Amino acid sequence: MRAALEVIAERGYRGASLAAVAERVGLTQQGLLHHFPTKEALLVAVLRERDDWDALPSGRLRLDLLASLVEYNAMRPGIIQTFSALLGESVTEGHPARGYFTERYGEARASMAELLRAEYGDRLPGGLTPERAAPLVVAVLDGLQYQWLLDPESVDMPAAFRDFLTLLGEPPQGHAP
Amino acid sequence: MRAALEVIAERGYRGASLAAVAERVGLTQQGLLHHFPTKEALLVAVLRERDDWDALPSGRLRLDLLASLVEYNAMRPGIIQTFSALLGESVTEGHPARGYFTERYGEARASMAELLRAEYGDRLPGGLTPERAAPLVVAVLDGLQYQWLLDPESVDMPAAFRDFLTLLGEPPQGHAP
């Protein structure tokens, strides 16, 4: 799995080959095919693995923990590179990860709205509902990753995300769970 | 150029071939090679063309025009798909568009900071400086594009960007140029 992540990070999914993954782990291509019959099957396994790693029980994430997750992500450029590359490719026609990302982003917006409602109630300080602010939080997380991957010296991703939390405004007292 | 844009939108740069572009415009591959000796040369030409189309003289962009640009982008999914796919690929190792995007994003942050200063002065309502808010504006623009490309029925990109402008807060009177 780690070898697959590395190869996708280096070449993207479309540029990756089972042969390159097999070589990296010292398997013959035949040996790798025994575990993953197609490149697509390997991709699905990689995406599932990520979800297992990063999953938190619903309702357990808070805005301040989200800032910590961004700090954590800034220490693992490899995996962020893999998923940023896959997200980019997924918008091309018939990409095998497209369905996965479409569903994942729908869920991400829904759980972000839930998180924002727990912190702020039905309105954020600027007047937006949690449902309308949710896609913006998700967008900032993704967009900052690209800027940071391209130019880590110029972009302090965790600091920029904390700046975004400043824009969202202070949660009212007593609303934090 | 249009054929190259289409092929990259469908397959990504790494999945695109000069043969596919040549076929789409009814040239032999030999004929296409006469204009663009390598796939990379074609990519550079596509990126330059985009800059020529979208360039505005420095200091001419305003926040409300930025909202109009997002409306406009929502009517041209093809070109947004091409550049979102390229941005994603560009973070993989040795991608030929990586230098282009790194430079472009540095410039984008700088001109966004200039635009924010013209609207807000030295501090935004939430207390951020224009330089610290700039990467967030750029991140929201990119991040919303991915969500919208994946699920245009669920994500109203122009409305979401206007919501983000609401978060930034009202510019003070008399600061707008």
mmCIF file of C-alpha atoms in Angstrom:
data_model
loop_
_atom_site.group_PDB
_atom_site.id
_atom_site.type_symbol
_atom_site.label_atom_id
_atom_site.label_comp_id
_atom_site.label_asym_id
_atom_site.label_seq_id
_atom_site.Cartn_x
_atom_site.Cartn_y
_atom_site.Cartn_z
ATOM 1 C CA MET A 1 0.000 0.000 0.000
ATOM 2 C CA ARG A 2 2.820 2.373 0.911
ATOM 3 C CA ALA A 3 4.572 1.584 -2.378
ATOM 4 C CA ALA A 4 1.361 2.330 -4.277
ATOM 5 C CA LEU A 5 0.987 5.642 -2.431
ATOM 6 C CA GLU A 6 4.557 6.570 -3.339
ATOM 7 C CA VAL A 7 4.198 5.688 -7.003
ATOM 8 C CA ILE A 8 0.934 7.649 -7.310
ATOM 9 C CA ALA A 9 2.544 10.626 -5.538
ATOM 10 C CA GLU A 10 5.380 10.571 -8.067
ATOM 11 C CA ARG A 11 3.496 9.886 -11.282
ATOM 12 C CA GLY A 12 -0.206 10.351 -10.619
ATOM 13 C CA TYR A 13 -2.611 7.460 -11.012
ATOM 14 C CA ARG A 14 -2.676 7.558 -14.804
ATOM 15 C CA GLY A 15 1.123 7.630 -14.933
ATOM 16 C CA ALA A 16 1.500 4.872 -12.333
ATOM 17 C CA SER A 17 1.970 1.242 -13.356
ATOM 18 C CA LEU A 18 1.527 -2.012 -11.471
ATOM 19 C CA ALA A 19 5.024 -2.900 -12.670
ATOM 20 C CA ALA A 20 6.493 0.122 -10.841
ATOM 21 C CA VAL A 21 4.626 -0.762 -7.638
ATOM 22 C CA ALA A 22 5.700 -4.414 -7.888
ATOM 23 C CA GLU A 23 9.324 -3.447 -8.427
ATOM 24 C CA ARG A 24 9.326 -1.181 -5.394
ATOM 25 C CA VAL A 25 8.212 -3.984 -3.080
ATOM 26 C CA GLY A 26 10.358 -6.641 -4.726
ATOM 27 C CA LEU A 27 7.442 -8.615 -6.124
ATOM 28 C CA THR A 28 7.055 -9.854 -9.663
ATOM 29 C CA GLN A 29 4.143 -8.247 -11.468
ATOM 30 C CA GLN A 30 2.536 -11.681 -11.330
ATOM 31 C CA GLY A 31 2.947 -11.689 -7.555
ATOM 32 C CA LEU A 32 1.319 -8.267 -7.188
ATOM 33 C CA LEU A 33 -1.542 -9.287 -9.489
ATOM 34 C CA HIS A 34 -2.275 -12.059 -7.021
ATOM 35 C CA HIS A 35 -3.214 -9.382 -4.428
ATOM 36 C CA PHE A 36 -4.634 -6.721 -6.741
ATOM 37 C CA PRO A 37 -5.939 -8.036 -10.055
ATOM 38 C CA THR A 38 -6.075 -4.549 -11.651
ATOM 39 C CA LYS A 39 -4.567 -1.113 -11.160
ATOM 40 C CA GLU A 40 -8.058 0.104 -10.350
ATOM 41 C CA ALA A 41 -8.422 -2.476 -7.566
ATOM 42 C CA LEU A 42 -5.178 -1.203 -6.070
ATOM 43 C CA LEU A 43 -6.445 2.394 -6.254
ATOM 44 C CA VAL A 44 -9.675 1.501 -4.459
ATOM 45 C CA ALA A 45 -7.668 -0.281 -1.756
ATOM 46 C CA VAL A 46 -5.468 2.813 -1.301
ATOM 47 C CA LEU A 47 -8.487 5.119 -0.991
ATOM 48 C CA ARG A 48 -10.179 2.809 1.536
ATOM 49 C CA GLU A 49 -6.986 2.588 3.553
ATOM 50 C CA ARG A 50 -6.831 6.346 3.787
ATOM 51 C CA ASP A 51 -10.392 6.507 5.038
ATOM 52 C CA ASP A 52 -9.624 3.931 7.705
ATOM 53 C CA TRP A 53 -6.611 5.901 8.890
ATOM 54 C CA ASP A 54 -8.231 9.279 9.026
ATOM 55 C CA ALA A 55 -11.768 8.384 10.061
ATOM 56 C CA LEU A 56 -13.080 9.902 13.281
ATOM 57 C CA PRO A 57 -16.396 8.854 14.788
ATOM 58 C CA SER A 58 -19.140 11.234 13.665
ATOM 59 C CA GLY A 59 -19.517 14.172 16.020
ATOM 60 C CA ARG A 60 -16.015 13.802 17.421
ATOM 61 C CA LEU A 61 -14.305 16.399 15.238
ATOM 62 C CA ARG A 62 -14.136 20.017 16.396
ATOM 63 C CA LEU A 63 -12.818 23.138 14.677
ATOM 64 C CA ASP A 64 -9.717 23.266 16.880
ATOM 65 C CA LEU A 65 -8.999 19.604 16.115
ATOM 66 C CA LEU A 66 -9.348 20.434 12.438
ATOM 67 C CA ALA A 67 -6.517 22.947 12.873
ATOM 68 C CA SER A 68 -4.461 20.172 14.488
ATOM 69 C CA LEU A 69 -5.242 17.878 11.550
ATOM 70 C CA VAL A 70 -3.830 20.521 9.213
ATOM 71 C CA GLU A 71 -0.666 20.693 11.358
ATOM 72 C CA TYR A 72 -0.433 16.928 11.117
ATOM 73 C CA ASN A 73 -0.966 16.975 7.358
ATOM 74 C CA ALA A 74 1.887 19.472 6.997
ATOM 75 C CA MET A 75 4.163 16.775 8.405
ATOM 76 C CA ARG A 76 3.151 14.170 5.842
ATOM 77 C CA PRO A 77 3.577 15.746 2.410
ATOM 78 C CA GLY A 78 3.725 12.338 0.715
ATOM 79 C CA ILE A 79 0.189 11.312 1.460
ATOM 80 C CA ILE A 80 -1.177 14.814 0.852
ATOM 81 C CA GLN A 81 0.608 14.849 -2.501
ATOM 82 C CA THR A 82 -0.943 11.496 -3.430
ATOM 83 C CA PHE A 83 -4.465 12.601 -2.646
ATOM 84 C CA SER A 84 -4.109 16.051 -4.161
ATOM 85 C CA ALA A 85 -2.865 14.442 -7.372
ATOM 86 C CA LEU A 86 -5.752 11.964 -7.326
ATOM 87 C CA LEU A 87 -8.336 14.679 -6.646
ATOM 88 C CA GLY A 88 -7.001 16.626 -9.638
ATOM 89 C CA GLU A 89 -7.093 13.614 -11.933
ATOM 90 C CA SER A 90 -10.526 12.572 -10.713
ATOM 91 C CA VAL A 91 -12.205 15.439 -12.584
ATOM 92 C CA THR A 92 -11.031 14.025 -15.946
ATOM 93 C CA GLU A 93 -13.475 11.875 -17.934
ATOM 94 C CA GLY A 94 -14.221 8.402 -16.650
ATOM 95 C CA HIS A 95 -11.544 8.473 -13.947
ATOM 96 C CA PRO A 96 -11.992 5.463 -11.635
ATOM 97 C CA ALA A 97 -11.729 7.652 -8.505
ATOM 98 C CA ARG A 98 -14.384 10.132 -9.617
ATOM 99 C CA GLY A 99 -17.313 8.379 -7.923
ATOM 100 C CA TYR A 100 -15.275 7.968 -4.763
ATOM 101 C CA PHE A 101 -14.387 11.667 -4.570
ATOM 102 C CA THR A 102 -17.901 12.852 -5.457
ATOM 103 C CA GLU A 103 -19.338 10.795 -2.624
ATOM 104 C CA ARG A 104 -16.533 11.686 -0.217
ATOM 105 C CA TYR A 105 -16.998 15.420 -0.792
ATOM 106 C CA GLY A 106 -20.752 15.180 -0.290
ATOM 107 C CA GLU A 107 -20.081 13.503 3.060
ATOM 108 C CA ALA A 108 -17.329 15.982 3.921
ATOM 109 C CA ARG A 109 -19.696 18.932 3.402
ATOM 110 C CA ALA A 110 -22.385 17.253 5.505
ATOM 111 C CA SER A 111 -20.096 16.479 8.428
ATOM 112 C CA MET A 112 -18.513 19.928 8.234
ATOM 113 C CA ALA A 113 -21.987 21.489 8.476
ATOM 114 C CA GLU A 114 -22.700 19.325 11.524
ATOM 115 C CA LEU A 115 -19.415 20.410 13.135
ATOM 116 C CA LEU A 116 -20.109 24.096 12.434
ATOM 117 C CA ARG A 117 -23.621 23.810 13.884
ATOM 118 C CA ALA A 118 -22.186 22.275 17.065
ATOM 119 C CA GLU A 119 -19.780 25.240 17.415
ATOM 120 C CA TYR A 120 -21.895 28.154 16.226
ATOM 121 C CA GLY A 121 -25.528 27.146 16.300
ATOM 122 C CA ASP A 122 -27.692 28.013 13.295
ATOM 123 C CA ARG A 123 -25.743 31.098 12.162
ATOM 124 C CA LEU A 124 -22.080 31.961 11.969
ATOM 125 C CA PRO A 125 -20.992 35.458 13.075
ATOM 126 C CA GLY A 126 -21.009 36.666 9.460
ATOM 127 C CA GLY A 127 -24.599 35.469 8.974
ATOM 128 C CA LEU A 128 -23.994 32.287 6.954
ATOM 129 C CA THR A 129 -25.724 29.039 7.868
ATOM 130 C CA PRO A 130 -23.503 26.037 8.664
ATOM 131 C CA GLU A 131 -24.607 24.428 5.378
ATOM 132 C CA ARG A 132 -23.401 27.429 3.387
ATOM 133 C CA ALA A 133 -20.114 27.777 5.245
ATOM 134 C CA ALA A 134 -19.297 24.057 5.005
ATOM 135 C CA PRO A 135 -18.143 23.946 1.341
ATOM 136 C CA LEU A 136 -15.906 26.960 2.037
ATOM 137 C CA VAL A 137 -14.079 25.175 4.854
ATOM 138 C CA VAL A 138 -13.571 22.129 2.646
ATOM 139 C CA ALA A 139 -12.420 24.331 -0.253
ATOM 140 C CA VAL A 140 -9.856 26.160 1.884
ATOM 141 C CA LEU A 141 -8.424 22.876 3.146
ATOM 142 C CA ASP A 142 -7.942 21.563 -0.413
ATOM 143 C CA GLY A 143 -6.843 24.815 -1.990
ATOM 144 C CA LEU A 144 -4.202 25.466 0.669
ATOM 145 C CA GLN A 145 -2.796 21.982 0.127
ATOM 146 C CA TYR A 146 -2.046 22.730 -3.522
ATOM 147 C CA GLN A 147 -0.391 26.044 -2.730
ATOM 148 C CA TRP A 148 1.663 24.435 0.027
ATOM 149 C CA LEU A 149 2.707 21.416 -2.054
ATOM 150 C CA LEU A 150 3.852 23.706 -4.870
ATOM 151 C CA ASP A 151 5.746 26.107 -2.619
ATOM 152 C CA PRO A 152 6.196 24.940 0.985
ATOM 153 C CA GLU A 153 8.694 27.742 1.707
ATOM 154 C CA SER A 154 6.163 30.451 0.866
ATOM 155 C CA VAL A 155 2.965 28.942 2.236
ATOM 156 C CA ASP A 156 2.557 28.156 5.942
ATOM 157 C CA MET A 157 -0.481 25.897 5.593
ATOM 158 C CA PRO A 158 -1.340 25.489 9.303
ATOM 159 C CA ALA A 159 -1.032 29.243 9.937
ATOM 160 C CA ALA A 160 -3.162 30.017 6.882
ATOM 161 C CA PHE A 161 -5.859 27.638 8.069
ATOM 162 C CA ARG A 162 -5.879 29.264 11.507
ATOM 163 C CA ASP A 163 -6.295 32.606 9.711
ATOM 164 C CA PHE A 164 -9.341 31.157 8.011
ATOM 165 C CA LEU A 165 -10.783 30.152 11.399
ATOM 166 C CA THR A 166 -10.294 33.792 12.415
ATOM 167 C CA LEU A 167 -12.411 34.816 9.420
ATOM 168 C CA LEU A 168 -15.166 32.421 10.508
ATOM 169 C CA GLY A 169 -15.294 34.328 13.809
ATOM 170 C CA GLU A 170 -15.418 33.367 17.476
ATOM 171 C CA PRO A 171 -17.941 30.685 18.397
ATOM 172 C CA PRO A 172 -20.464 31.966 20.947
ATOM 173 C CA GLN A 173 -19.863 30.943 24.579
ATOM 174 C CA GLY A 174 -21.598 27.806 25.650
ATOM 175 C CA HIS A 175 -22.061 26.407 22.161
ATOM 176 C CA ALA A 176 -18.866 24.378 22.046
ATOM 177 C CA PRO A 177 -19.710 20.807 23.002
ATOM 178 C CA MET B 1 -5.130 24.657 -28.902
ATOM 179 C CA ARG B 2 -8.791 23.896 -28.312
ATOM 180 C CA ALA B 3 -8.214 20.253 -29.218
ATOM 181 C CA ALA B 4 -5.310 20.091 -26.765
ATOM 182 C CA LEU B 5 -7.501 21.626 -24.042
ATOM 183 C CA GLU B 6 -10.185 19.025 -24.700
ATOM 184 C CA VAL B 7 -7.820 16.083 -24.662
ATOM 185 C CA ILE B 8 -6.198 17.239 -21.397
ATOM 186 C CA ALA B 9 -9.652 17.770 -19.849
ATOM 187 C CA GLU B 10 -10.573 14.199 -20.753
ATOM 188 C CA ARG B 11 -7.373 12.368 -19.930
ATOM 189 C CA GLY B 12 -5.115 14.680 -17.941
ATOM 190 C CA TYR B 13 -1.752 15.732 -19.282
ATOM 191 C CA ARG B 14 -0.017 12.454 -18.497
ATOM 192 C CA GLY B 15 -2.820 10.503 -20.159
ATOM 193 C CA ALA B 16 -2.959 12.809 -23.198
ATOM 194 C CA SER B 17 -1.078 11.980 -26.387
ATOM 195 C CA LEU B 18 -0.027 14.093 -29.347
ATOM 196 C CA ALA B 19 -1.663 11.414 -31.524
ATOM 197 C CA ALA B 20 -5.051 12.060 -29.882
ATOM 198 C CA VAL B 21 -4.707 15.832 -30.364
ATOM 199 C CA ALA B 22 -3.617 15.371 -33.999
ATOM 200 C CA GLU B 23 -6.537 13.074 -34.703
ATOM 201 C CA ARG B 24 -9.036 15.547 -33.268
ATOM 202 C CA VAL B 25 -7.910 18.325 -35.611
ATOM 203 C CA GLY B 26 -7.480 16.057 -38.632
ATOM 204 C CA LEU B 27 -3.695 16.398 -38.777
ATOM 205 C CA THR B 28 -1.201 13.605 -39.040
ATOM 206 C CA GLN B 29 1.013 13.314 -35.976
ATOM 207 C CA GLN B 30 3.825 14.472 -38.279
ATOM 208 C CA GLY B 31 1.797 17.566 -39.133
ATOM 209 C CA LEU B 32 1.185 18.393 -35.470
ATOM 210 C CA LEU B 33 4.875 17.864 -34.649
ATOM 211 C CA HIS B 34 5.628 20.584 -37.165
ATOM 212 C CA HIS B 35 3.851 23.084 -34.854
ATOM 213 C CA PHE B 36 4.677 21.550 -31.484
ATOM 214 C CA PRO B 37 7.802 19.400 -31.450
ATOM 215 C CA THR B 38 6.945 17.791 -28.069
ATOM 216 C CA LYS B 39 3.939 17.229 -25.842
ATOM 217 C CA GLU B 40 5.573 19.527 -23.331
ATOM 218 C CA ALA B 41 5.818 22.323 -25.904
ATOM 219 C CA LEU B 42 2.092 21.961 -26.535
ATOM 220 C CA LEU B 43 1.380 22.139 -22.803
ATOM 221 C CA VAL B 44 3.409 25.327 -22.417
ATOM 222 C CA ALA B 45 1.543 26.849 -25.349
ATOM 223 C CA VAL B 46 -1.802 25.950 -23.757
ATOM 224 C CA LEU B 47 -0.810 27.494 -20.425
ATOM 225 C CA ARG B 48 0.426 30.684 -22.101
ATOM 226 C CA GLU B 49 -2.768 30.927 -24.116
ATOM 227 C CA ARG B 50 -4.816 30.749 -20.951
ATOM 228 C CA ASP B 51 -2.819 33.551 -19.391
ATOM 229 C CA ASP B 52 -3.336 35.712 -22.455
ATOM 230 C CA TRP B 53 -7.091 35.142 -22.355
ATOM 231 C CA ASP B 54 -7.588 35.772 -18.685
ATOM 232 C CA ALA B 55 -5.016 38.458 -18.017
ATOM 233 C CA LEU B 56 -6.244 41.774 -16.676
ATOM 234 C CA PRO B 57 -3.970 44.778 -16.339
ATOM 235 C CA SER B 58 -2.574 44.939 -12.804
ATOM 236 C CA GLY B 59 -4.809 46.929 -10.470
ATOM 237 C CA ARG B 60 -7.895 46.488 -12.648
ATOM 238 C CA LEU B 61 -9.407 43.553 -10.779
ATOM 239 C CA ARG B 62 -11.817 44.219 -7.918
ATOM 240 C CA LEU B 63 -13.521 41.825 -5.505
ATOM 241 C CA ASP B 64 -16.890 42.234 -7.197
ATOM 242 C CA LEU B 65 -15.300 41.493 -10.576
ATOM 243 C CA LEU B 66 -13.767 38.400 -9.048
ATOM 244 C CA ALA B 67 -17.299 37.215 -8.235
ATOM 245 C CA SER B 68 -18.216 37.830 -11.875
ATOM 246 C CA LEU B 69 -15.180 35.836 -13.000
ATOM 247 C CA VAL B 70 -16.435 32.905 -10.921
ATOM 248 C CA GLU B 71 -19.870 33.236 -12.614
ATOM 249 C CA TYR B 72 -18.102 33.201 -15.946
ATOM 250 C CA ASN B 73 -16.000 30.169 -14.994
ATOM 251 C CA ALA B 74 -19.175 28.290 -14.071
ATOM 252 C CA MET B 75 -20.215 28.626 -17.724
ATOM 253 C CA ARG B 76 -17.003 27.093 -19.064
ATOM 254 C CA PRO B 77 -16.543 23.780 -17.278
ATOM 255 C CA GLY B 78 -14.208 22.474 -19.999
ATOM 256 C CA ILE B 79 -11.419 24.937 -19.407
ATOM 257 C CA ILE B 80 -11.817 24.790 -15.626
ATOM 258 C CA GLN B 81 -11.629 21.000 -15.820
ATOM 259 C CA THR B 82 -8.427 21.217 -17.863
ATOM 260 C CA PHE B 83 -6.691 23.513 -15.434
ATOM 261 C CA SER B 84 -7.948 21.746 -12.316
ATOM 262 C CA ALA B 85 -6.626 18.458 -13.715
ATOM 263 C CA LEU B 86 -3.294 20.107 -14.557
ATOM 264 C CA LEU B 87 -2.992 21.736 -11.131
ATOM 265 C CA GLY B 88 -3.563 18.325 -9.524
ATOM 266 C CA GLU B 89 -0.978 16.622 -11.713
ATOM 267 C CA SER B 90 1.518 19.427 -11.257
ATOM 268 C CA VAL B 91 2.246 18.373 -7.657
ATOM 269 C CA THR B 92 3.592 14.994 -8.831
ATOM 270 C CA GLU B 93 7.367 14.602 -9.245
ATOM 271 C CA GLY B 94 9.026 16.343 -12.163
ATOM 272 C CA HIS B 95 5.763 17.414 -13.797
ATOM 273 C CA PRO B 96 6.481 19.876 -16.610
ATOM 274 C CA ALA B 97 3.801 22.308 -15.379
ATOM 275 C CA ARG B 98 5.077 22.421 -11.791
ATOM 276 C CA GLY B 99 7.335 25.450 -12.275
ATOM 277 C CA TYR B 100 4.580 27.255 -14.140
ATOM 278 C CA PHE B 101 2.032 26.710 -11.355
ATOM 279 C CA THR B 102 4.474 27.547 -8.552
ATOM 280 C CA GLU B 103 5.249 30.872 -10.204
ATOM 281 C CA ARG B 104 1.632 31.530 -11.125
ATOM 282 C CA TYR B 105 0.428 30.963 -7.565
ATOM 283 C CA GLY B 106 3.105 33.237 -6.136
ATOM 284 C CA GLU B 107 1.888 35.952 -8.503
ATOM 285 C CA ALA B 108 -1.754 35.186 -7.757
ATOM 286 C CA ARG B 109 -1.187 35.655 -4.007
ATOM 287 C CA ALA B 110 0.663 38.919 -4.619
ATOM 288 C CA SER B 111 -2.004 40.415 -6.865
ATOM 289 C CA MET B 112 -4.765 39.204 -4.545
ATOM 290 C CA ALA B 113 -3.054 40.974 -1.637
ATOM 291 C CA GLU B 114 -2.865 44.146 -3.752
ATOM 292 C CA LEU B 115 -6.570 43.881 -4.589
ATOM 293 C CA LEU B 116 -7.522 43.320 -0.927
ATOM 294 C CA ARG B 117 -5.431 46.309 0.167
ATOM 295 C CA ALA B 118 -7.207 48.500 -2.378
ATOM 296 C CA GLU B 119 -10.586 47.414 -0.961
ATOM 297 C CA TYR B 120 -9.885 47.178 2.753
ATOM 298 C CA GLY B 121 -6.720 49.102 3.530
ATOM 299 C CA ASP B 122 -4.146 47.453 5.801
ATOM 300 C CA ARG B 123 -6.566 45.282 7.803
ATOM 301 C CA LEU B 124 -9.639 43.270 6.905
ATOM 302 C CA PRO B 125 -12.650 43.444 9.266
ATOM 303 C CA GLY B 126 -11.571 40.185 10.972
ATOM 304 C CA GLY B 127 -8.078 41.628 11.643
ATOM 305 C CA LEU B 128 -6.081 39.810 8.964
ATOM 306 C CA THR B 129 -3.640 41.685 6.752
ATOM 307 C CA PRO B 130 -4.205 41.544 2.983
ATOM 308 C CA GLU B 131 -1.112 39.325 2.673
ATOM 309 C CA ARG B 132 -2.532 36.784 5.094
ATOM 310 C CA ALA B 133 -6.011 36.785 3.553
ATOM 311 C CA ALA B 134 -4.714 36.454 -0.024
ATOM 312 C CA PRO B 135 -3.831 32.720 0.016
ATOM 313 C CA LEU B 136 -7.279 32.007 1.487
ATOM 314 C CA VAL B 137 -9.068 33.717 -1.410
ATOM 315 C CA VAL B 138 -6.954 31.779 -3.907
ATOM 316 C CA ALA B 139 -7.556 28.523 -1.990
ATOM 317 C CA VAL B 140 -11.334 29.002 -1.951
ATOM 318 C CA LEU B 141 -11.380 29.658 -5.700
ATOM 319 C CA ASP B 142 -9.481 26.429 -6.434
ATOM 320 C CA GLY B 143 -11.148 24.284 -3.809
ATOM 321 C CA LEU B 144 -14.661 25.262 -4.927
ATOM 322 C CA GLN B 145 -13.761 24.370 -8.516
ATOM 323 C CA TYR B 146 -13.014 20.769 -7.549
ATOM 324 C CA GLN B 147 -16.228 20.408 -5.568
ATOM 325 C CA TRP B 148 -18.242 21.936 -8.401
ATOM 326 C CA LEU B 149 -16.600 19.854 -11.142
ATOM 327 C CA LEU B 150 -17.265 16.666 -9.177
ATOM 328 C CA ASP B 151 -20.872 17.534 -8.350
ATOM 329 C CA PRO B 152 -22.283 20.532 -10.208
ATOM 330 C CA GLU B 153 -25.835 19.734 -9.033
ATOM 331 C CA SER B 154 -24.893 20.017 -5.355
ATOM 332 C CA VAL B 155 -22.393 22.884 -5.460
ATOM 333 C CA ASP B 156 -23.407 26.365 -6.618
ATOM 334 C CA MET B 157 -19.899 27.698 -7.147
ATOM 335 C CA PRO B 158 -20.752 31.381 -7.752
ATOM 336 C CA ALA B 159 -23.096 31.502 -4.734
ATOM 337 C CA ALA B 160 -20.484 29.804 -2.546
ATOM 338 C CA PHE B 161 -17.857 32.333 -3.601
ATOM 339 C CA ARG B 162 -20.216 35.210 -2.774
ATOM 340 C CA ASP B 163 -20.691 33.593 0.647
ATOM 341 C CA PHE B 164 -16.932 33.698 1.073
ATOM 342 C CA LEU B 165 -16.933 37.424 0.259
ATOM 343 C CA THR B 166 -19.520 37.798 3.032
ATOM 344 C CA LEU B 167 -17.066 36.142 5.427
ATOM 345 C CA LEU B 168 -14.363 38.611 4.405
ATOM 346 C CA GLY B 169 -16.698 41.402 5.528
ATOM 347 C CA GLU B 170 -17.814 44.723 4.105
ATOM 348 C CA PRO B 171 -15.049 46.955 2.765
ATOM 349 C CA PRO B 172 -14.965 50.315 4.566
ATOM 350 C CA GLN B 173 -16.570 53.250 2.726
ATOM 351 C CA GLY B 174 -14.240 55.268 0.612
ATOM 352 C CA HIS B 175 -11.603 52.565 0.246
ATOM 353 C CA ALA B 176 -12.928 51.090 -2.982
ATOM 354 C CA PRO B 177 -10.976 52.635 -5.841
#
